XYZ file of C-alpha atoms in Angstrom:
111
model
C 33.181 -20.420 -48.208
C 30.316 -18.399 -46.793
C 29.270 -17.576 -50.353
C 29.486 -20.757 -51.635
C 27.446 -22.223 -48.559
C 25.129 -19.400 -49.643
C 24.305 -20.458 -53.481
C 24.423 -23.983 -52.392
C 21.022 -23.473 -50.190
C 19.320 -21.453 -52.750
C 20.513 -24.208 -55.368
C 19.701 -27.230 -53.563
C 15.781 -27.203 -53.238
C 15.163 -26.190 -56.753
C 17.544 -28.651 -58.355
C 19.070 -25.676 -60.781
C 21.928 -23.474 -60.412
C 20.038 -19.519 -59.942
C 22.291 -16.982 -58.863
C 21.101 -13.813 -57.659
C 21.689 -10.305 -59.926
C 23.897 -9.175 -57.302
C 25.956 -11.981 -58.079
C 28.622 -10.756 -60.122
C 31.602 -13.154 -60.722
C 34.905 -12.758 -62.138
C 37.783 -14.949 -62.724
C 41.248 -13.400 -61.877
C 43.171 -12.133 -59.168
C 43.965 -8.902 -57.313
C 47.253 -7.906 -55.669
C 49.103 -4.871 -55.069
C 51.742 -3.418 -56.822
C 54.325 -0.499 -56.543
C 55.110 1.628 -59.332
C 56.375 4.757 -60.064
C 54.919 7.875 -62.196
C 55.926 10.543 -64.270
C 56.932 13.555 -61.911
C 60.701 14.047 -62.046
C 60.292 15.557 -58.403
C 58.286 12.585 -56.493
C 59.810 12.324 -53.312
C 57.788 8.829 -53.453
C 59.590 7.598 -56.021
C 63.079 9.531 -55.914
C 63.196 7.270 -52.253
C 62.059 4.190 -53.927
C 59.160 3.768 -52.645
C 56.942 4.172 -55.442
C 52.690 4.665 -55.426
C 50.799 1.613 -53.914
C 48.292 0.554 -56.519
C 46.050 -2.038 -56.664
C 45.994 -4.726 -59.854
C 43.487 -7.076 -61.372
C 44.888 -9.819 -63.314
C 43.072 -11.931 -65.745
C 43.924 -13.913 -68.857
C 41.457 -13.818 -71.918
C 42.249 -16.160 -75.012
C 45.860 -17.595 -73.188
C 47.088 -14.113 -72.464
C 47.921 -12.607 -69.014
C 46.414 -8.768 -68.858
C 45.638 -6.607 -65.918
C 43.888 -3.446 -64.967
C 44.288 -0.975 -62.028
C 41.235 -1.082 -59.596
C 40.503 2.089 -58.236
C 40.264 2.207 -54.572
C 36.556 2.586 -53.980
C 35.600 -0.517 -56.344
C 38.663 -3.188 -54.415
C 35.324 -4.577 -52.561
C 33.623 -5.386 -55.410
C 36.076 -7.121 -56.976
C 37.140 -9.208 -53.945
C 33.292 -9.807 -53.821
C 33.002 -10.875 -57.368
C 36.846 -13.106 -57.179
C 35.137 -15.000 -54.262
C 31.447 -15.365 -55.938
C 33.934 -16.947 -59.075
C 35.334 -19.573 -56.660
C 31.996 -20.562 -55.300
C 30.886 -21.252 -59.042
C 34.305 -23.053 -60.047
C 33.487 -25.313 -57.306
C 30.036 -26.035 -57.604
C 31.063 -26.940 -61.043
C 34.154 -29.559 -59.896
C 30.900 -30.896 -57.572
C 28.481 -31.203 -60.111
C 31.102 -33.006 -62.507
C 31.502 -35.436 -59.920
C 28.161 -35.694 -59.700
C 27.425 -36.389 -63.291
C 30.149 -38.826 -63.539
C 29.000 -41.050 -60.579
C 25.464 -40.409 -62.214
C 27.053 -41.930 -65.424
C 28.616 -45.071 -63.432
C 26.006 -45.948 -61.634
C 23.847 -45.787 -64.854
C 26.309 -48.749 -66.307
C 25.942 -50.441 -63.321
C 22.232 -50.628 -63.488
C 22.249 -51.609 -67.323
C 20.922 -48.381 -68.490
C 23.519 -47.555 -71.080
């Protein structure tokens, strides 16, 4: 929310949506996972336990994919999951926007 509070400000005096370079966004998910690995003597995974690992799922052209996040970049991408649901928000607003634009346009005759 404090992000999208953020872009809101910046957006709101010039009328235009401007997002700032360090504004990367990305539409997906993380979580973590437990898997195992390849070494026949992993005490990790002869107990069951497996090795913690952290996912990033996404779905390009109706497909579900993922990648592993390595540990020093899981900030980033939290950072860039939240910056997407500022945007996907600001968009909902604006459409509601435009539509009650559009009605109240037809109610004023200027169809």
């Amino acid at each position: 929310m404090r992000r999208y509070d953020e872009i809101r400000r910046k957006t709101a005096a010039s009328g235009i949506w401007c997002f700032p370079s360090e504004f990367p966004a990305v539409k997906g998910s993380l979580c973590w996972t437990h898997t195992g690995c390849v070494n026949k003597g992993c005490k990790l995974c002869a107990a069951g336990k497996g090795h913690k690992k952290l996912l990033y799922s996404y779905r390009l052209d109706g497909r579900q994919s993922g990648m592993l996040v390595r540990p020093q970049h899981e900030g980033c991408m939290n950072r860039a999951i939240e910056n997407w649901h500022a945007i996907d928000r600001m968009a909902a607003e604006y459409g509601r926007e435009y539509l009650m634009s559009l009605r109240q346009a037809d109610d004023n005759g200027e169809a």
